[in-house]
Coordinates of C-alpha atoms and ligand atoms in Angstrom, one line a residue:
M1 CA 74.8 106.3 114.7
R2 CA 73.0 109.6 114.9
L3 CA 74.2 111.1 111.7
R4 CA 70.8 111.4 110.1
E5 CA 69.7 113.9 112.7
A6 CA 70.8 116.7 110.4
G7 CA 68.5 115.5 107.6
R8 CA 65.4 116.0 109.7
G9 CA 65.0 119.6 108.5
P10 CA 62.1 121.3 106.9
R11 CA 62.9 119.8 103.5
M12 CA 62.4 116.3 104.9
R13 CA 59.2 117.3 106.6
R14 CA 57.8 118.7 103.3
A15 CA 58.8 115.5 101.4
A16 CA 57.2 113.3 104.0
T17 CA 54.0 115.4 104.0
A18 CA 53.7 115.2 100.3
V19 CA 54.0 111.5 100.4
G20 CA 51.5 111.6 103.3
L21 CA 49.0 113.1 100.9
G22 CA 49.7 110.4 98.3
L23 CA 49.2 107.8 101.1
L24 CA 45.9 109.3 102.0
L25 CA 44.7 108.4 98.6
T26 CA 45.9 104.8 98.9
L27 CA 44.5 104.5 102.4
S28 CA 41.0 105.8 101.5
A29 CA 40.9 103.4 98.6
C30 CA 42.1 100.4 100.5
G31 CA 40.9 100.7 104.1
Q32 CA 42.9 101.2 107.2
N33 CA 45.5 98.6 106.8
A34 CA 46.6 100.1 103.5
A35 CA 47.4 96.7 102.1
G36 CA 46.0 97.2 98.7
G37 CA 48.8 99.1 96.9
G38 CA 47.8 100.5 93.6
Q39 CA 49.5 103.9 94.4
E40 CA 49.3 106.3 91.4
A41 CA 52.6 108.0 90.7
P42 CA 52.4 111.5 92.3
E43 CA 52.5 114.5 89.9
G44 CA 55.8 115.9 88.9
D45 CA 57.6 112.6 88.9
A46 CA 59.4 111.0 85.9
P47 CA 56.8 109.5 83.6
E48 CA 56.3 105.8 83.6
G49 CA 58.8 103.9 81.4
G50 CA 60.9 107.1 81.1
G51 CA 63.9 106.2 83.3
V52 CA 66.3 103.4 84.1
K53 CA 64.6 100.3 85.2
V54 CA 65.1 99.3 88.9
G55 CA 63.5 96.1 90.4
V56 CA 62.2 96.2 94.0
I57 CA 60.9 93.1 95.8
L58 CA 59.2 93.6 99.2
P59 CA 58.7 90.5 101.4
E60 CA 55.2 90.4 102.7
T61 CA 52.0 92.2 103.2
D62 CA 50.5 90.6 106.3
T63 CA 53.4 90.8 108.7
S64 CA 53.2 94.6 108.9
A65 CA 51.1 97.4 107.3
R66 CA 54.4 99.2 106.5
W67 CA 55.3 97.3 103.3
E68 CA 52.4 98.3 101.2
G69 CA 51.3 101.3 103.2
F70 CA 54.6 103.1 103.5
D71 CA 57.5 101.4 101.7
K72 CA 55.8 100.8 98.4
P73 CA 54.4 104.3 97.7
M74 CA 57.5 106.0 99.2
L75 CA 59.9 104.0 97.1
E76 CA 57.8 104.6 94.0
Q77 CA 57.9 108.3 94.6
A78 CA 61.6 108.5 95.7
M79 CA 62.8 106.5 92.7
R80 CA 60.8 108.5 90.2
A81 CA 62.2 111.6 91.7
E82 CA 65.7 110.2 90.9
G83 CA 64.6 109.6 87.3
L84 CA 64.3 105.8 87.8
D85 CA 61.5 103.6 86.6
P86 CA 60.8 101.3 89.5
D87 CA 59.0 97.9 89.2
I88 CA 57.9 97.2 92.9
Q89 CA 56.5 93.8 93.6
N90 CA 55.6 92.0 96.9
A91 CA 56.5 88.3 97.3
Q92 CA 53.6 87.8 99.9
G93 CA 55.8 85.7 102.1
D94 CA 56.3 83.1 99.4
E95 CA 59.9 82.2 98.7
Q96 CA 59.0 80.7 95.4
K97 CA 57.3 83.9 94.3
F98 CA 60.2 86.0 95.6
S99 CA 62.5 84.0 93.3
T100 CA 60.1 84.1 90.3
L101 CA 59.7 87.8 90.7
A102 CA 63.5 88.3 90.7
D103 CA 64.0 86.1 87.6
G104 CA 61.3 88.2 85.8
M105 CA 63.0 91.5 86.8
I106 CA 66.5 90.3 85.8
S107 CA 65.2 89.2 82.4
S108 CA 63.3 92.4 81.9
G109 CA 66.6 94.3 82.1
V110 CA 66.6 96.0 85.5
Q111 CA 69.8 97.9 86.1
V112 CA 69.7 97.5 89.9
L113 CA 67.8 95.1 92.2
V114 CA 66.6 96.2 95.6
I115 CA 65.5 93.4 97.9
A116 CA 63.8 93.1 101.3
S117 CA 64.0 89.3 101.7
I118 CA 61.8 86.8 103.4
S119 CA 65.0 84.9 104.5
S120 CA 68.7 85.3 104.0
D121 CA 68.8 82.0 102.0
G122 CA 66.1 83.2 99.6
G123 CA 67.7 86.6 99.3
N124 CA 71.2 85.3 98.8
T125 CA 70.1 83.0 95.8
V126 CA 68.5 86.0 94.2
A127 CA 71.5 88.3 94.8
E128 CA 73.9 85.8 93.4
K129 CA 71.8 85.4 90.2
A130 CA 71.6 89.2 89.8
K131 CA 75.3 89.7 90.3
A132 CA 76.2 87.0 87.9
Q133 CA 74.4 89.1 85.3
G134 CA 76.3 92.3 86.5
I135 CA 73.3 93.7 88.3
P136 CA 74.1 95.5 91.6
V137 CA 72.0 94.5 94.6
I138 CA 70.9 96.6 97.5
D139 CA 69.6 94.8 100.6
Y140 CA 66.6 96.9 101.8
D141 CA 65.7 97.0 105.5
R142 CA 66.7 93.3 106.0
L143 CA 70.4 92.3 105.7
N144 CA 71.0 88.9 104.0
L145 CA 73.4 87.1 106.3
G146 CA 76.2 85.3 104.5
G147 CA 75.3 87.5 101.5
V148 CA 76.9 89.1 98.5
S149 CA 74.7 92.3 98.1
D150 CA 76.7 95.5 97.5
Y151 CA 74.9 97.8 99.9
Y152 CA 72.5 97.8 102.8
V153 CA 69.9 100.5 103.6
S154 CA 68.0 100.2 106.9
F155 CA 67.6 101.6 110.4
D156 CA 69.9 101.0 113.4
N157 CA 67.9 97.9 114.3
E158 CA 69.7 97.2 117.6
R159 CA 68.7 100.7 118.6
V160 CA 65.0 99.8 117.6
G161 CA 65.2 96.9 120.1
A162 CA 66.8 99.0 122.8
I163 CA 63.9 101.6 122.4
Q164 CA 61.5 98.7 122.8
G165 CA 63.3 97.6 126.0
E166 CA 63.3 101.1 127.4
G167 CA 59.7 101.6 126.5
L168 CA 58.7 98.5 128.3
V169 CA 60.6 99.5 131.4
Q170 CA 59.0 102.9 131.3
G171 CA 55.5 101.4 130.8
I172 CA 55.9 99.0 133.7
G173 CA 57.2 101.6 136.1
D174 CA 57.9 100.7 139.7
K175 CA 56.9 97.0 140.0
P176 CA 59.7 94.9 141.4
G177 CA 59.9 91.5 139.8
A178 CA 57.3 92.3 137.1
Q179 CA 56.7 89.3 134.9
V180 CA 57.6 89.8 131.2
I181 CA 56.7 87.7 128.1
E182 CA 58.6 88.3 124.9
I183 CA 57.1 87.8 121.5
E184 CA 59.9 88.1 118.9
G185 CA 60.0 88.3 115.1
A186 CA 60.9 85.6 112.6
P187 CA 64.2 83.7 113.2
T188 CA 64.9 83.9 109.4
D189 CA 64.8 87.7 109.5
N190 CA 68.2 89.1 110.8
N191 CA 66.3 92.2 112.0
A192 CA 64.4 90.1 114.5
T193 CA 67.8 89.0 116.0
L194 CA 68.9 92.6 116.1
F195 CA 65.7 93.8 117.7
Y196 CA 66.1 91.0 120.3
N197 CA 69.7 91.8 120.9
G198 CA 68.9 95.5 121.4
Q199 CA 66.1 94.7 123.8
Q200 CA 68.4 92.5 125.9
T201 CA 70.9 95.3 126.4
V202 CA 68.2 96.9 128.5
L203 CA 66.3 93.9 129.9
K204 CA 68.9 91.3 130.6
P205 CA 70.7 93.2 133.4
M206 CA 67.2 93.7 134.9
Y207 CA 66.3 90.0 134.7
D208 CA 69.7 89.2 136.2
A209 CA 69.1 91.6 139.1
G210 CA 65.6 90.3 139.7
D211 CA 64.1 93.8 138.9
L212 CA 62.1 92.0 136.1
S213 CA 61.3 88.4 135.7
L214 CA 61.2 86.7 132.3
V215 CA 58.3 84.2 131.9
A216 CA 59.2 83.2 128.3
S217 CA 60.6 84.4 125.1
Q218 CA 59.2 83.1 121.9
A219 CA 60.2 83.8 118.2
I220 CA 57.3 83.7 115.7
D221 CA 58.0 82.1 112.4
Q222 CA 57.4 84.5 109.4
W223 CA 56.2 87.2 111.8
D224 CA 52.8 85.5 111.6
N225 CA 50.4 87.9 113.5
Q226 CA 47.8 85.3 114.3
V227 CA 50.4 82.7 115.5
A228 CA 51.7 85.6 117.8
G229 CA 48.4 85.8 119.4
T230 CA 47.9 82.0 120.0
T231 CA 51.4 81.7 121.2
F232 CA 51.0 84.5 123.7
E233 CA 47.7 83.1 124.9
Q234 CA 49.4 79.7 125.7
L235 CA 52.3 81.5 127.5
L236 CA 49.8 83.6 129.5
T237 CA 47.6 80.8 130.5
G238 CA 50.6 78.6 131.3
N239 CA 51.7 81.4 133.7
G240 CA 48.4 81.3 135.5
G241 CA 47.1 84.4 133.6
R242 CA 49.8 86.6 135.2
V243 CA 51.8 89.1 133.0
D244 CA 53.0 92.6 133.8
G245 CA 54.5 93.5 130.5
V246 CA 54.8 92.2 127.0
V247 CA 57.7 92.9 124.6
V248 CA 56.2 92.5 121.1
A249 CA 58.5 93.1 118.2
N250 CA 56.0 94.9 115.9
D251 CA 52.6 96.5 115.8
G252 CA 51.0 93.7 113.8
M253 CA 51.8 91.1 116.4
A254 CA 51.0 93.6 119.2
G255 CA 47.5 93.8 117.9
S256 CA 47.0 90.1 118.3
V257 CA 48.5 90.2 121.8
I258 CA 46.1 93.0 122.8
T259 CA 43.2 90.9 121.5
V260 CA 44.2 88.1 123.8
L261 CA 44.8 90.5 126.8
A262 CA 41.3 91.9 126.1
K263 CA 39.8 88.4 126.2
Y264 CA 41.2 88.1 129.8
G265 CA 40.2 91.6 130.8
L266 CA 43.9 92.7 131.0
N267 CA 44.2 95.2 128.1
G268 CA 45.1 98.7 129.2
Q269 CA 46.7 97.3 132.4
V270 CA 49.7 95.6 130.8
P271 CA 52.2 97.6 128.8
V272 CA 52.7 96.2 125.3
T273 CA 55.5 97.3 122.9
G274 CA 55.4 97.5 119.1
Q275 CA 57.1 98.9 116.1
D276 CA 56.3 100.5 112.8
A277 CA 54.0 103.4 113.9
T278 CA 51.1 101.8 112.0
A279 CA 47.6 103.3 112.2
D280 CA 46.5 100.3 114.3
G281 CA 49.4 100.6 116.6
L282 CA 49.0 104.3 117.1
S283 CA 45.3 103.8 117.7
A284 CA 46.0 101.2 120.3
I285 CA 48.4 103.6 122.0
L286 CA 45.7 106.3 122.1
R287 CA 43.2 103.8 123.5
G288 CA 45.8 102.9 126.2
D289 CA 46.1 99.3 125.0
Q290 CA 49.6 99.6 123.7
Y291 CA 52.3 101.5 125.5
M292 CA 54.7 102.4 122.7
T293 CA 55.7 101.9 119.1
V294 CA 58.9 102.7 117.2
F295 CA 58.6 105.3 114.4
K296 CA 61.0 104.5 111.6
P297 CA 60.8 107.4 109.0
I298 CA 60.6 105.1 106.0
Q299 CA 60.6 108.1 103.7
E300 CA 64.3 108.5 104.5
E301 CA 64.9 104.8 103.9
A302 CA 63.2 105.0 100.6
E303 CA 65.1 108.1 99.5
A304 CA 68.4 106.6 100.5
A305 CA 67.7 103.4 98.6
A306 CA 66.6 105.5 95.6
K307 CA 69.7 107.6 95.6
L308 CA 72.0 104.6 95.9
A309 CA 70.1 102.9 93.1
A310 CA 70.5 105.9 90.9
A311 CA 74.2 106.1 91.6
L312 CA 74.7 102.3 90.9
A313 CA 72.6 102.5 87.7
Q314 CA 75.2 105.0 86.5
G315 CA 78.0 102.7 87.6
D316 CA 79.1 105.5 89.9
T317 CA 80.3 103.5 93.0
A318 CA 82.1 106.6 94.3
A319 CA 78.8 108.4 94.6
A320 CA 77.2 105.2 96.1
D321 CA 80.0 105.0 98.7
A322 CA 79.5 108.6 99.6
I323 CA 75.8 107.8 100.4
A324 CA 76.5 104.6 102.3
T325 CA 79.1 105.8 104.7
Q326 CA 78.4 103.4 107.5
T327 CA 79.0 99.7 107.7
V328 CA 77.3 96.7 109.3
N329 CA 79.2 93.4 110.0
D330 CA 77.8 90.3 108.4
P331 CA 79.3 87.7 110.8
E332 CA 78.3 84.8 108.4
A333 CA 80.0 86.2 105.4
G334 CA 82.8 87.7 107.5
R335 CA 82.6 91.1 105.8
D336 CA 81.5 94.6 106.5
V337 CA 78.7 95.8 104.3
K338 CA 78.5 99.4 103.2
S339 CA 75.4 100.8 104.8
V340 CA 72.9 103.6 105.4
L341 CA 71.5 103.2 109.0
L342 CA 68.8 105.6 110.0
D343 CA 67.6 106.6 113.4
P344 CA 64.4 105.1 114.9
Q345 CA 62.3 107.1 117.4
L346 CA 60.3 106.1 120.5
I347 CA 56.6 107.0 120.3
T348 CA 54.3 106.9 123.3
R349 CA 50.9 108.6 123.8
D350 CA 52.6 112.0 124.4
N351 CA 54.2 112.2 120.9
V352 CA 51.9 110.3 118.6
K353 CA 51.5 113.7 117.0
T354 CA 55.0 113.4 115.6
V355 CA 53.9 110.7 113.3
T356 CA 50.8 112.5 112.1
D357 CA 52.7 115.8 111.7
A358 CA 55.2 114.0 109.5
G359 CA 52.4 112.9 107.2
Y360 CA 52.8 109.1 107.7
I361 CA 49.4 108.6 109.3
T362 CA 46.4 111.0 109.0
P363 CA 44.4 112.0 112.2
D364 CA 41.3 110.5 110.5
E365 CA 42.9 107.1 110.7
I366 CA 43.4 107.1 114.4
C367 CA 41.1 109.6 116.0
G368 CA 37.7 108.0 115.5
G369 CA 35.3 106.8 118.2
D370 CA 36.8 106.6 121.7
N371 CA 40.1 108.2 120.5
A372 CA 38.5 111.5 119.7
A373 CA 39.1 112.9 123.2
A374 CA 42.7 111.8 123.3
C375 CA 43.3 113.4 119.9
S376 CA 42.0 116.7 120.9
E377 CA 43.9 116.6 124.2
L378 CA 47.1 115.9 122.3
G379 CA 46.4 118.4 119.5
I380 CA 46.1 115.8 116.8
Q381 CA 43.7 117.2 114.2
Ligands
LIG1 C1 61.0 95.1 109.6 C2 59.9 95.6 110.6 C3 58.6 94.8 110.3 C4 58.9 93.3 110.3 C5 57.8 92.4 109.8 C6 61.2 93.7 109.9 O1 62.3 93.2 109.1 O2 62.2 95.9 110.0 O3 59.6 96.9 110.3 O4 57.6 95.0 111.2 O5 60.0 93.0 109.5 O6 57.4 92.8 108.6

């Protein structure tokens, strides 16, 4: 699963930095969460309307800053670099909107549809409609279980979970019987299952051996960041206010958990995990409120999706197969789906700089106020 290591050369770093500059524009216009979109096409890309139409539907804005902050501008740029003319929309967590957007794209003549679905059911309905019109479908980031999509582009999501488990154990250190609460992603998102499974490869043997003690594990519908906080608070108070570590599936929900920990004077003492290397997540790591996050170089994911879409728009399945050389099993459909699965990376305080150096987050976004000293100590500038 480490085959993308070779791709992390200087070329990739340049590409990511260029996008980082584009991102900077978006971020300064829209505030720290980068949820506003409106990214201008970077210079040198194919002119609008000039290429083959590709439809992209992203699932949500509120569940993670990644979708509008990273995926949207990076897909836009990567697709234009392939000579495609992308129409990138966000369903805002609304299944009806997801389906309406897809109908609009199909009737507007997109040649390829790229979907990051809210749920497998919603994604499958759309993929079936597109395929009935002869439009190839790529599942982006989230695999639609029981689905019909032609390809899948994502990260090794069990590995993401394993990194979270390893990070938690590292953060807890030597504390026999440490009490752990798990706040997991949406049950309708296959990724949430994979993250959980990956975490358990590390944690379950430790629970079984009594090295760690599981207080409760709770999945959060629709990755709702607020609900994650209220759920965590109930579990914490139900456990007499005692917790030694919190597995949280992403940075957005981790932010809510940290707010609750702060309310009880526990922030900074209890390691919290995350994912997505968002500005808020990295800031919390520098402050000492969050122990780790998972950096998923979305630029690589966007480029793989763009290359695949370009090949499929030409009807060149041999070229597409040469890109998607891995497979994932869809147990519900009973099939192996041709895939690109990229490598995630553990980020703790010591290597936050990796993310700023790669251009995903600017030092400005995370080095303000109390974090200034940490940034200068870590050489983030
Ligand atoms: C993505 C994560 C994201 C989560 C919530 C998952 O499918 O892989 O990166 O944090 O959805 O949006």
